[in-house]
Coordinates of C-alpha atoms in Angstrom, one line a residue:
M1 CA 11.4 -24.0 -29.5
Q2 CA 11.7 -25.0 -33.1
N3 CA 12.7 -28.5 -32.1
K4 CA 9.7 -28.9 -29.9
K5 CA 7.5 -27.7 -32.8
N6 CA 9.1 -30.2 -35.2
N7 CA 8.6 -33.0 -32.7
K8 CA 5.0 -32.2 -32.3
K9 CA 4.5 -32.2 -36.1
N10 CA 6.3 -35.5 -36.5
V11 CA 4.2 -37.3 -33.9
T12 CA 2.1 -38.4 -36.9
D13 CA 4.9 -40.8 -37.9
L14 CA 4.8 -42.4 -34.5
L15 CA 1.0 -42.6 -34.6
A16 CA 1.1 -44.2 -38.1
G17 CA 3.5 -46.9 -36.9
I18 CA 1.4 -47.7 -33.8
V19 CA -1.8 -47.8 -35.9
I20 CA -0.2 -50.1 -38.4
M21 CA 1.1 -52.4 -35.6
A22 CA -2.4 -52.4 -34.1
L23 CA -4.0 -53.3 -37.4
G24 CA -1.4 -56.1 -37.9
A25 CA -2.1 -57.5 -34.4
F26 CA -5.8 -57.3 -34.9
F27 CA -5.5 -59.0 -38.4
Y28 CA -3.4 -61.8 -36.9
W29 CA -5.9 -62.3 -34.0
T30 CA -8.7 -62.7 -36.5
T31 CA -6.9 -65.6 -38.2
F32 CA -7.4 -67.8 -35.2
G33 CA -11.1 -68.2 -36.2
T34 CA -10.3 -68.7 -39.9
K35 CA -12.1 -71.5 -41.6
S36 CA -12.4 -72.7 -45.2
F37 CA -14.8 -75.0 -46.9
L38 CA -12.0 -76.2 -49.1
G39 CA -9.8 -77.6 -46.3
T40 CA -6.1 -77.6 -46.5
G41 CA -5.6 -80.8 -48.7
R42 CA -2.3 -81.9 -50.1
G43 CA -0.4 -79.2 -51.8
R44 CA -2.6 -76.4 -50.4
T45 CA -1.6 -73.8 -47.9
A46 CA -3.6 -73.5 -44.7
P47 CA -6.4 -70.9 -44.9
D48 CA -4.7 -68.7 -42.4
T49 CA -1.2 -68.8 -43.8
I50 CA -1.4 -65.8 -46.1
P51 CA -3.4 -63.6 -43.7
K52 CA -0.8 -64.4 -40.9
I53 CA 2.1 -63.5 -43.2
V54 CA 0.4 -60.2 -44.1
A55 CA -0.4 -59.5 -40.5
V56 CA 3.2 -60.1 -39.3
T57 CA 4.5 -58.0 -42.2
M58 CA 2.2 -55.1 -41.2
F59 CA 3.3 -55.4 -37.6
V60 CA 7.0 -55.4 -38.4
L61 CA 6.6 -52.4 -40.8
G62 CA 4.7 -50.5 -38.1
A63 CA 7.4 -51.3 -35.5
I64 CA 10.1 -50.1 -37.9
I65 CA 8.3 -46.8 -38.4
A66 CA 7.7 -46.3 -34.7
V67 CA 11.3 -47.3 -33.6
R68 CA 12.7 -45.1 -36.4
W69 CA 10.7 -42.1 -35.0
V70 CA 11.9 -42.8 -31.4
Y71 CA 15.5 -43.1 -32.6
Q72 CA 15.3 -39.8 -34.6
M73 CA 13.7 -38.0 -31.6
K74 CA 16.4 -39.2 -29.2
K75 CA 19.1 -38.1 -31.6
G76 CA 17.3 -34.8 -32.2
N77 CA 17.2 -35.5 -35.9
L78 CA 13.4 -35.0 -36.5
A79 CA 13.2 -33.0 -39.7
P80 CA 10.4 -30.4 -39.9
R81 CA 7.6 -31.4 -42.1
A82 CA 7.1 -29.0 -45.0
E83 CA 3.9 -27.1 -45.1
A84 CA 1.7 -28.6 -47.8
D85 CA 1.0 -26.1 -50.6
D86 CA -1.7 -27.4 -52.8
S87 CA -2.5 -24.1 -54.5
V88 CA -1.3 -25.5 -57.9
D89 CA -3.6 -28.6 -57.5
C90 CA -6.5 -26.3 -56.6
E91 CA -6.3 -24.1 -59.6
G92 CA -9.6 -23.7 -61.3
M93 CA -11.6 -25.0 -58.4
T94 CA -14.4 -23.1 -56.7
E95 CA -14.2 -22.2 -53.0
A96 CA -16.6 -25.1 -52.2
Q97 CA -14.5 -27.6 -54.1
I98 CA -11.4 -26.5 -52.3
K99 CA -13.1 -26.9 -48.9
T100 CA -14.3 -30.4 -49.9
R101 CA -10.8 -31.3 -51.0
H102 CA -9.3 -30.2 -47.7
L103 CA -12.0 -32.0 -45.8
F104 CA -11.3 -35.2 -47.5
Q105 CA -7.6 -34.8 -46.9
K106 CA -8.4 -34.8 -43.2
I107 CA -10.9 -37.7 -43.1
T108 CA -9.4 -40.1 -45.7
M109 CA -7.0 -41.8 -43.2
P110 CA -9.4 -42.4 -40.4
I111 CA -12.1 -43.6 -42.8
T112 CA -9.6 -45.9 -44.5
L113 CA -8.7 -47.5 -41.1
V114 CA -12.4 -48.0 -40.4
L115 CA -12.8 -49.6 -43.8
I116 CA -9.9 -51.9 -43.2
F117 CA -11.3 -53.1 -39.9
C118 CA -14.7 -53.6 -41.5
Y119 CA -13.1 -55.5 -44.4
I120 CA -11.3 -57.9 -42.0
Y121 CA -14.5 -58.4 -40.0
A122 CA -16.7 -58.9 -43.1
M123 CA -14.3 -61.4 -44.7
S124 CA -15.0 -64.0 -42.1
R125 CA -18.8 -63.5 -42.5
I126 CA -19.5 -63.1 -46.2
G127 CA -16.4 -64.5 -47.8
F128 CA -13.3 -63.3 -49.5
T129 CA -14.6 -62.1 -52.9
L130 CA -17.7 -60.3 -51.7
S131 CA -15.9 -58.5 -48.8
T132 CA -13.0 -57.5 -51.2
F133 CA -15.5 -56.2 -53.7
F134 CA -17.3 -54.0 -51.2
Y135 CA -14.0 -52.8 -49.6
L136 CA -12.4 -51.9 -52.9
T137 CA -15.6 -50.1 -54.2
L138 CA -15.7 -47.9 -51.1
Q139 CA -12.0 -47.3 -50.8
I140 CA -11.6 -46.3 -54.5
T141 CA -14.6 -44.0 -54.2
L142 CA -13.1 -42.4 -51.1
L143 CA -9.7 -41.8 -52.7
S144 CA -11.2 -40.5 -55.9
V145 CA -13.4 -37.9 -54.1
D146 CA -16.0 -38.3 -56.9
F147 CA -19.5 -39.4 -56.0
S148 CA -21.1 -39.0 -59.4
A149 CA -23.1 -41.9 -60.8
K150 CA -20.5 -42.4 -63.6
S151 CA -17.7 -42.6 -61.0
W152 CA -19.6 -45.2 -58.9
I153 CA -20.2 -47.4 -61.9
K154 CA -16.5 -47.2 -62.9
N155 CA -15.5 -48.0 -59.3
L156 CA -17.9 -50.9 -59.1
I157 CA -16.5 -52.4 -62.3
I158 CA -12.9 -52.0 -61.2
A159 CA -13.6 -53.5 -57.8
L160 CA -15.5 -56.4 -59.4
I161 CA -12.7 -57.2 -61.8
A162 CA -10.1 -56.9 -59.1
A163 CA -11.9 -59.0 -56.5
V164 CA -12.8 -61.8 -59.0
G165 CA -9.3 -61.6 -60.5
I166 CA -7.5 -61.9 -57.2
Y167 CA -9.6 -64.9 -56.2
L168 CA -9.3 -66.7 -59.5
I169 CA -5.5 -66.2 -59.6
F170 CA -4.6 -67.0 -56.0
G171 CA -7.6 -69.1 -54.9
C172 CA -8.0 -71.2 -58.0
A173 CA -4.9 -71.0 -60.3
F174 CA -2.3 -71.0 -57.5
G175 CA -4.4 -73.2 -55.1
L176 CA -4.0 -70.9 -52.1
A177 CA -6.8 -71.3 -49.5
V178 CA -8.5 -68.0 -48.8
P179 CA -9.7 -67.2 -45.2
K180 CA -13.4 -67.8 -45.9
I181 CA -15.3 -69.2 -48.9
S182 CA -18.8 -68.0 -49.7
F183 CA -21.3 -69.0 -52.4
A184 CA -19.7 -66.4 -54.7
D185 CA -16.2 -68.0 -54.3
L186 CA -17.6 -71.5 -54.8
G187 CA -19.4 -70.3 -58.0
L188 CA -16.1 -68.8 -59.3
G189 CA -14.3 -71.9 -58.4
N190 CA -16.7 -74.1 -60.3
L191 CA -16.5 -71.7 -63.3
Y192 CA -12.7 -71.9 -63.2
R193 CA -12.7 -75.7 -63.1
A194 CA -15.3 -75.8 -65.9
I195 CA -13.1 -73.7 -68.2
F196 CA -9.6 -74.9 -67.2
G197 CA -10.4 -78.4 -65.9

């Protein structure tokens, strides 16, 4: 009876592996329509190279998690998952704050998966930098569980620095072609060339 209970609890590991594999497969599929205004050019990677590497890596990692779960289940080695006790973390919180915390613990993973799908979809429509900026803003806010104006401003600044920095480093400095270039990316590229030549 205990083993059955443990198996049921550990199904989350199997589901996580399957979801990661599905995301990797979907991400890889989206690369078939990848275009770039920059072209591949000499010494440049193709626009779909990095996304395909990321997608394959995601798929392999998901497969490893799923196969490991199946192997442990067949061997009867599924360890029981410890009951989470967040009483220490919730010290000083009101009842409403604790309920909000528990709610976000339940919805963070599904919303994160939705955001990742939206990010992949948006990247081919509005470009790398803008889609990354919006994704990071929403994801950081979700993980921080703080919707105050101060938090939003801080998250917007972090997301802006990260999105612009990633594009300048990998798209401009390293010369890697990103999946889709928008007016924002072109402007950043022109700024980079004006400063560094």
